[in-house]
Short mmCIF file of C-alpha atoms in Angstrom, two decimals:
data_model
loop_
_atom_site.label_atom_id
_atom_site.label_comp_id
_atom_site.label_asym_id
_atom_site.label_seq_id
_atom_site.Cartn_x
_atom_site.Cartn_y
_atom_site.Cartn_z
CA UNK A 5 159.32 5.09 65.16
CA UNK A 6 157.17 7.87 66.06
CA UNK A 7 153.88 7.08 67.38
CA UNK A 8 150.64 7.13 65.20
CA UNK A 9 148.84 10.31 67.03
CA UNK A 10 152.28 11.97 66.38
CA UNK A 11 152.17 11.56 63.27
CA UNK A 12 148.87 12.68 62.36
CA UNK A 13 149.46 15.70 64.43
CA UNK A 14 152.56 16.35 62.34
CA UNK A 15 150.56 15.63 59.24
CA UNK A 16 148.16 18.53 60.66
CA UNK A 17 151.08 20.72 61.96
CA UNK A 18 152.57 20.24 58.56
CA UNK A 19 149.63 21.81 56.19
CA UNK A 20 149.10 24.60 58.61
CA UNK A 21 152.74 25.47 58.61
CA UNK A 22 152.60 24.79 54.38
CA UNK A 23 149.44 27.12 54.52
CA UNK A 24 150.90 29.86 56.61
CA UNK A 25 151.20 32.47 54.07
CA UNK A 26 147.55 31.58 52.18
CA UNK A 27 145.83 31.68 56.09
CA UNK A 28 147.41 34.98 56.82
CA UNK A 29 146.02 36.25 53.41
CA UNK A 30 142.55 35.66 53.96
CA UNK A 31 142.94 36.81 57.57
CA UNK A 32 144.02 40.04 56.10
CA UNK A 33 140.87 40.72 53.97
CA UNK A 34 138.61 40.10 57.17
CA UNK A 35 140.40 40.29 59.76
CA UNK A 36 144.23 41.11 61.92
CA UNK A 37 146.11 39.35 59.10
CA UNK A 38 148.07 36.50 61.46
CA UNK A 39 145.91 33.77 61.37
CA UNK A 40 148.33 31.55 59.46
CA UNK A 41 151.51 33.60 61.18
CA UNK A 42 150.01 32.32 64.66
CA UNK A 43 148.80 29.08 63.68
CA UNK A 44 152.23 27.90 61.98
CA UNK A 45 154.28 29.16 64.99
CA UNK A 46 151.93 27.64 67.60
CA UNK A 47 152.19 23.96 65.46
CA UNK A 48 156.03 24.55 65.19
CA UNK A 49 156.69 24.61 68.39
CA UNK A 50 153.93 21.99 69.31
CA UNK A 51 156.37 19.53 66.58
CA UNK A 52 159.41 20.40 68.46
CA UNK A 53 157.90 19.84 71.93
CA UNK A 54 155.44 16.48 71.44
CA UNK A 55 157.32 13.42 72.60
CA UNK A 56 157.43 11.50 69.58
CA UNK A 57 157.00 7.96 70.96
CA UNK A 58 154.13 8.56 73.06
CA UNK A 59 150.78 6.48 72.13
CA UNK A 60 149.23 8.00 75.17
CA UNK A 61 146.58 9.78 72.64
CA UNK A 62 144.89 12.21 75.83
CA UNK A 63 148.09 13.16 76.79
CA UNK A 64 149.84 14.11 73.43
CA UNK A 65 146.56 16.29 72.64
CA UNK A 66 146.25 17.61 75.56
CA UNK A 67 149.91 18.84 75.27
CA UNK A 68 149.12 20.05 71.89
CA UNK A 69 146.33 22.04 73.08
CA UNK A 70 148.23 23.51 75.66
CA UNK A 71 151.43 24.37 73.73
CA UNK A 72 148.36 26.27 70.89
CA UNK A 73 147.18 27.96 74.26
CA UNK A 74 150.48 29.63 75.57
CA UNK A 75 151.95 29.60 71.43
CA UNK A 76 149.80 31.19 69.25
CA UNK A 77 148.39 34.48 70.52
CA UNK A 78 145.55 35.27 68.63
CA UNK A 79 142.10 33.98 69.04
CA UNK A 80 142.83 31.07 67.62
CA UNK A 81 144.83 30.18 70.74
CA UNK A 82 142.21 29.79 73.05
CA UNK A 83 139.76 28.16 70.32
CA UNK A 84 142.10 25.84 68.95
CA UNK A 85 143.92 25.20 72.59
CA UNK A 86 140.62 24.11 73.74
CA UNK A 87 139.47 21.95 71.21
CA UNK A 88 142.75 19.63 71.74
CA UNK A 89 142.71 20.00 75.27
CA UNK A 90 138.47 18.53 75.27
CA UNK A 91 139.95 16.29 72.14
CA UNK A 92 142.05 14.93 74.82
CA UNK A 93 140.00 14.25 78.03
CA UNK A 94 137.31 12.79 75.69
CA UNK A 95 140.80 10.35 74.85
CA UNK A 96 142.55 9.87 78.16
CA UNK A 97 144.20 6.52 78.20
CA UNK A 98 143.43 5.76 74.82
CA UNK A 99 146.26 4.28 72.30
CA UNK A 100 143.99 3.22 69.91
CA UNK A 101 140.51 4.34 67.94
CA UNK A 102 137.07 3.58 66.98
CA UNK A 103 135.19 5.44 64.03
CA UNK A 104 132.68 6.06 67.70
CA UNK A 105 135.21 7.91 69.26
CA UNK A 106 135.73 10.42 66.89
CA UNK A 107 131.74 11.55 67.34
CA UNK A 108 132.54 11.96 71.34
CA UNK A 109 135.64 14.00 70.38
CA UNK A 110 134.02 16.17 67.82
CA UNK A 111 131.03 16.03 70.54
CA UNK A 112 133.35 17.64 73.03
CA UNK A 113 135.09 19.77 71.13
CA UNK A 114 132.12 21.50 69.31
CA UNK A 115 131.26 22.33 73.11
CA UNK A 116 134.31 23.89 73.72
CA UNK A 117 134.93 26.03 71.12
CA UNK A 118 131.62 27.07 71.77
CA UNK A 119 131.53 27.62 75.03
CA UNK A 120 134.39 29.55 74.45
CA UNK A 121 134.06 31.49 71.39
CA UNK A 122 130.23 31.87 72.49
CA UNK A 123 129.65 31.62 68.96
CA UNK A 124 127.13 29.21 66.87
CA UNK A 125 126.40 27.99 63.59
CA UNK A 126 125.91 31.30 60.75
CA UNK A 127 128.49 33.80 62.57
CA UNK A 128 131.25 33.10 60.06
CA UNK A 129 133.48 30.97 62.22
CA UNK A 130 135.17 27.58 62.58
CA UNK A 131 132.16 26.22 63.54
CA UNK A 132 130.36 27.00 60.17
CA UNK A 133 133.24 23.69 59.20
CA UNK A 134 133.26 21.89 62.02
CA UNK A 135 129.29 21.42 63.25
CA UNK A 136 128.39 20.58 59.31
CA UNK A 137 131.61 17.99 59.45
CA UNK A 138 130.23 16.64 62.62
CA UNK A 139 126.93 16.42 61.12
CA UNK A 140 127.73 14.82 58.08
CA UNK A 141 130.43 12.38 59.82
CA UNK A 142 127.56 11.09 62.41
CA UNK A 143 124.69 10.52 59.59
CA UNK A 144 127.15 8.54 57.58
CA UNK A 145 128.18 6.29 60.44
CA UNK A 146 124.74 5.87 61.98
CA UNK A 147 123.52 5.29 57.93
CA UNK A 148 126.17 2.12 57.93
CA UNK A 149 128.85 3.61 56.18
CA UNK A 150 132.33 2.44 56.72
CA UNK A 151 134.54 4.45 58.24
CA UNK A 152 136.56 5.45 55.50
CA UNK A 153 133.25 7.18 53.85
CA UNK A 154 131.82 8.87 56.64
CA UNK A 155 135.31 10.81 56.90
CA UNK A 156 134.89 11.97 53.31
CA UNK A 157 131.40 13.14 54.04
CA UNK A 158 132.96 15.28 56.82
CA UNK A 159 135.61 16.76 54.63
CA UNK A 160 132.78 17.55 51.97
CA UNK A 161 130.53 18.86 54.21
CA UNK A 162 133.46 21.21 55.94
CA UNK A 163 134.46 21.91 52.53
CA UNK A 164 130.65 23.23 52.12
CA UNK A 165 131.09 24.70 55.10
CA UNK A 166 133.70 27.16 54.44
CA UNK A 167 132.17 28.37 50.87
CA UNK A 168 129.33 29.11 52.83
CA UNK A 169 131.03 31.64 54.98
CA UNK A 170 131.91 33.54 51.87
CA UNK A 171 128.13 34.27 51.76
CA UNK A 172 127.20 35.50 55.73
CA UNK A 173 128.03 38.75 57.47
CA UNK A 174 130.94 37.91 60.52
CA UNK A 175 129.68 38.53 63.85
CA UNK A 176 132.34 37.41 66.11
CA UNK A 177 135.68 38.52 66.04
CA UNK A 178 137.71 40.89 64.44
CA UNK A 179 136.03 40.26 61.40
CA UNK A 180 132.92 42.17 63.30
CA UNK A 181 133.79 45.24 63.00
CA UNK A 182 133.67 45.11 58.68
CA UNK A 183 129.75 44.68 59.03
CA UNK A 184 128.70 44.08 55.30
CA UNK A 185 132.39 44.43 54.00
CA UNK A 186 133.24 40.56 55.77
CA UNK A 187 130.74 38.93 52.72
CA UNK A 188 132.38 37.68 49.51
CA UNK A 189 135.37 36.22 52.37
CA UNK A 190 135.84 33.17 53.31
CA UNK A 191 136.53 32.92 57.00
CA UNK A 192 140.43 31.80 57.68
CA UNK A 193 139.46 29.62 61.03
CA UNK A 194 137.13 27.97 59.17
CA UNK A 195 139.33 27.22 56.75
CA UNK A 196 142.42 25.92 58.88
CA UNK A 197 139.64 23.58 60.61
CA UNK A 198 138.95 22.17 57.38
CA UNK A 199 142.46 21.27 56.66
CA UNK A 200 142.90 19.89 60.41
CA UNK A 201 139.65 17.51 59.38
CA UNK A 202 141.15 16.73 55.76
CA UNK A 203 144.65 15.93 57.56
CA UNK A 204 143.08 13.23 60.01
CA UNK A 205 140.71 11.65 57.25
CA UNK A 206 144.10 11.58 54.71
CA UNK A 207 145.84 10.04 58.04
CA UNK A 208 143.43 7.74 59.30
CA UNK A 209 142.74 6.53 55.59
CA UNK A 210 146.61 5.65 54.78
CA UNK A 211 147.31 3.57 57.93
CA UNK B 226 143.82 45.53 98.54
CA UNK B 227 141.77 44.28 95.26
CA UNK B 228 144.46 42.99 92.72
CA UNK B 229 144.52 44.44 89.33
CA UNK B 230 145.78 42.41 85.83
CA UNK B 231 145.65 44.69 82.57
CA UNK B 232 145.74 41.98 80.01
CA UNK B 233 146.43 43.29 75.89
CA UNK B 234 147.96 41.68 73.08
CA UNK B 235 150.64 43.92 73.12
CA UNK B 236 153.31 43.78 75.83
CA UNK B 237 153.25 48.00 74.98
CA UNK B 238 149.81 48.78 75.38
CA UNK B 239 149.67 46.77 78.66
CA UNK B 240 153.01 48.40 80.00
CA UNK B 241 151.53 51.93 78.76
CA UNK B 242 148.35 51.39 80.25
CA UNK B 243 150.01 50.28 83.75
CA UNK B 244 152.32 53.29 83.45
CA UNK B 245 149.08 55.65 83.34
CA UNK B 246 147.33 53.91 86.27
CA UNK B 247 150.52 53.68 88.52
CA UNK B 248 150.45 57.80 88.05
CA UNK B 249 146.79 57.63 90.17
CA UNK B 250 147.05 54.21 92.03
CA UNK B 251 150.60 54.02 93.21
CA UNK B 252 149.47 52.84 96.62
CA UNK B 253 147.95 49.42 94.75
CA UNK B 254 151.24 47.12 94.34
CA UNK B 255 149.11 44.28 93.08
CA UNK B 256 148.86 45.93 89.73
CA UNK B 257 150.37 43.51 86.73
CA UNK B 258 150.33 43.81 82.86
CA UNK B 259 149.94 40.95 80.88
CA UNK B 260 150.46 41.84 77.22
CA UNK B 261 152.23 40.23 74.52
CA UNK B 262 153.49 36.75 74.19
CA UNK B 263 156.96 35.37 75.36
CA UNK B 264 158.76 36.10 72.15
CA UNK B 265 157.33 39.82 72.21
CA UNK B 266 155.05 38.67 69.41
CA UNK B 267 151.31 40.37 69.56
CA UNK B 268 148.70 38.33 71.11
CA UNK B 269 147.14 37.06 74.80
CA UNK B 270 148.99 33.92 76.79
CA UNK B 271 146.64 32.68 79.02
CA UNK B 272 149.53 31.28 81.06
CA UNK B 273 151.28 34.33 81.44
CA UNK B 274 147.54 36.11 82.51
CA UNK B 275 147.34 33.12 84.80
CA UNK B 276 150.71 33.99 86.60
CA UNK B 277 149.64 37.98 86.61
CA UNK B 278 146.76 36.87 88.51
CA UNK B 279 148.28 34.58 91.47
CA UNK B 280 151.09 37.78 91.54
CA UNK B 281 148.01 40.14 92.14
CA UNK B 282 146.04 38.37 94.43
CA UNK B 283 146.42 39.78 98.32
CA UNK B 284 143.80 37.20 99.19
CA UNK B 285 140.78 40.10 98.36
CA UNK B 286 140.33 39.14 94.64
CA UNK B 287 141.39 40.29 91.37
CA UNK B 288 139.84 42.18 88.45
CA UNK B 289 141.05 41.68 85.12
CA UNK B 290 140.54 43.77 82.31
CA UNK B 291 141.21 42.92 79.15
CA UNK B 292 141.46 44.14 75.44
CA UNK B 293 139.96 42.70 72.17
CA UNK B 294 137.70 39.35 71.70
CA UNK B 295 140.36 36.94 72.74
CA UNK B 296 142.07 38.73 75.21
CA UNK B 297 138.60 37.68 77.16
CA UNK B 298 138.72 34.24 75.95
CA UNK B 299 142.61 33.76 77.35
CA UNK B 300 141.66 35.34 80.47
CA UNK B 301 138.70 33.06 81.13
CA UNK B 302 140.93 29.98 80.21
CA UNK B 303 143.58 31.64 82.48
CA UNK B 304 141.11 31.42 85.49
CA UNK B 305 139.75 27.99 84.79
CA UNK B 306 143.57 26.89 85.32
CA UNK B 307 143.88 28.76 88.49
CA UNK B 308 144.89 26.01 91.28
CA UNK B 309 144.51 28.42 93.97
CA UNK B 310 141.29 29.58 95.43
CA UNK B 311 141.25 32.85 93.92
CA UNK B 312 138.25 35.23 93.61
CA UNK B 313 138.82 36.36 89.62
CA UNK B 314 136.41 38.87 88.12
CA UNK B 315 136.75 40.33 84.24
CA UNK B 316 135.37 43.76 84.00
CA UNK B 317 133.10 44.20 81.17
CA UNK B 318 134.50 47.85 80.33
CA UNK B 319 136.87 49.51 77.89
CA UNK B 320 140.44 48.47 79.06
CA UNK B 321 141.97 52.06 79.34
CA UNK B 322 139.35 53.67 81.18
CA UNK B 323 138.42 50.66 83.19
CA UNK B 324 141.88 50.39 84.56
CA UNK B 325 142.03 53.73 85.88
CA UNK B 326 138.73 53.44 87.06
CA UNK B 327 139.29 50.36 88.61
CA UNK B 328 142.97 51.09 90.09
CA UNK B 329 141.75 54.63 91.61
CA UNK B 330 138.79 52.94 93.26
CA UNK B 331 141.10 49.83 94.58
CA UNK B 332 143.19 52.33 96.37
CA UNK B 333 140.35 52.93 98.50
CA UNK B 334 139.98 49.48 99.91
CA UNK B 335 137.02 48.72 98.36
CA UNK B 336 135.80 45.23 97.19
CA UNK B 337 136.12 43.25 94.12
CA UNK B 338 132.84 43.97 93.30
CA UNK B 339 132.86 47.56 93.84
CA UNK B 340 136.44 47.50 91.76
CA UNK B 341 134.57 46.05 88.87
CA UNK B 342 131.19 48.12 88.94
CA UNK B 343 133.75 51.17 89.17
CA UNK B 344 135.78 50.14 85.98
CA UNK B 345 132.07 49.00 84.03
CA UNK B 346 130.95 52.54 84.89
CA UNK B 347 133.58 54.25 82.19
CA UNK B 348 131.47 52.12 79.78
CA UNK B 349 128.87 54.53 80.02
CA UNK B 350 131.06 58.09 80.53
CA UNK B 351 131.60 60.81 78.28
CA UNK B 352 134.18 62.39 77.26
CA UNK B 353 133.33 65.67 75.82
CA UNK B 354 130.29 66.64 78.54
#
């Protein structure tokens, strides 16, 4: 039987891949139009190389980051490639989680993708999802909540996150050079982090 | 000799743009494109950029220049994955013009700095004075 972080990355792979065409789309009001295109064939071929058995959590994201790295292109490569690859040093040796270990992961990978992208919060990126998830994720377990509730506050509060990018002006990225014309969008990476977020809560909660 | 990577995310515009330089810096061997991924689909692999770079290296450093937003970002990966100790600068310049810039001035056997500072200086030129 496949091992759990397989599967959840196969739930993840699966709803980008399902998404593809919808990703592109908004990637094509704002943007080069292959978000979803690059994202679906970088989590293809992450599905057909991942060794299925492997509980070794660090290593199977840390191979997922670096099959997103040389796989998708765009980028959403090196943002994305990153995140799994910090994902999965934060994880080394791990088979198993704690509701903890998911703040040092989103910890890391907020640094990454930021330290990459040289972006932060308000310029219309993935990180208008993923630093409002992490926010809302860390009050909810440091407020007592269980588990299972603190992950829906991190969906809602990515969910918030993309509407939000319908309303600013893109300043990183392709996006950049529309100026005014990027408002009224929604931004596509922040979008396909949302799903990656409402794919490990929907995972984490049925197992 | 100062090593030269033209990264793009097309496998054209880097072959193009090498095909331009190599008319002016035919004496730099160490020049390598790295456009396009492995399926000829458009975008930057910061694998293939890291194997450009070892190729280009002569052991006096290598400039990269690079095309749009995450042509930089695979690039910078690309170099944090180096194993070797290799001297890796990215020229802050437009990736035509900087290539030339920087492949005409590399013919002269000057450094990696004065490489880069060459190709940053078509930043600044103009074309119509």
């Amino acid at each position: 039987m496949a091992s759990k972080i397989y599967q959840c990355i196969e739930t993840i792979g699966n709803r980008i891949i399902e998404q593809k065409e919808f990703l592109t789309e908004l990637d094509r009001e704002i943007g080069d139009a292959d978000h979803g295109i690059n994202m679906a064939r970088g989590f293809t071929e992450v599905l057909a190389v991942l060794p299925k058995d492997s509980d070794n959590i660090g290593e199977v994201l840390k191979k997922t980051g670096m099959t997103l790295l040389s796989k998708v292109g765009g980028a959403s490569g090196p943002l994305y490639g990153t995140a799994y690859m910090q994902a999965g040093k934060v994880l080394a040796g791990k088979t198993s989680l704690s509701p903890e270990d998911g703040k040092a992961v989103f910890e890391a990978v907020i640094a990454g993708i930021q330290k990459r992208g040289k972006a932060v919060k308000g310029e219309k990126t993935m990180l208008d999802a993923i630093i409002p998830a992490y926010e809302a994720y860390t009050a909810a377990l440091d407020g007592g909540a269980p588990a299972g509730d603190a992950l829906d506050a991190m969906c809602k509060a990515a969910e918030e996150g993309v509407e939000f990018t319908k309303t600013i002006i893109a300043t990183k990225g392709r996006a950049s050079y529309l100026g005014d014309r990027s408002i009224g969008h929604q931004d596509p990476g922040a979008t396909s982090a949302t799903y990656t977020l409402e794919c490990i809560r929907d995972f984490v909660k049925s197992i | 000799m100062v090593g030269i990577v033209i990264v793009s995310h097309s496998a054209k515009v880097a072959e193009g743009i090498y095909d331009l330089v190599m008319q002016m810096a035919s004496e730099n061997d160490h020049i390598i494109p790295a456009g396009g991924l492995e399926d000829g689909s458009i975008g930057t692999d910061a694998f293939k950029i890291q194997e450009a770079i070892e190729s280009a290296d002569t052991g006096d450093g290598v400039a990269v220049l690079a095309d749009l937003g995450s042509g930089i970002m695979s690039a910078e990966m690309a170099i944090e994955m180096l194993d070797e100790d290799i001297v890796v600068r990215i020229a802050d310049a437009p990736i035509l013009e900087g290539a030339v810039s920087a492949a005409v001035t590399s013919t002269s056997g000057a450094s990696l700095d004065e490489v880069i500072e060459a190709a940053e200086e078509a930043r600044t030129a103009s074309k119509l004075s």
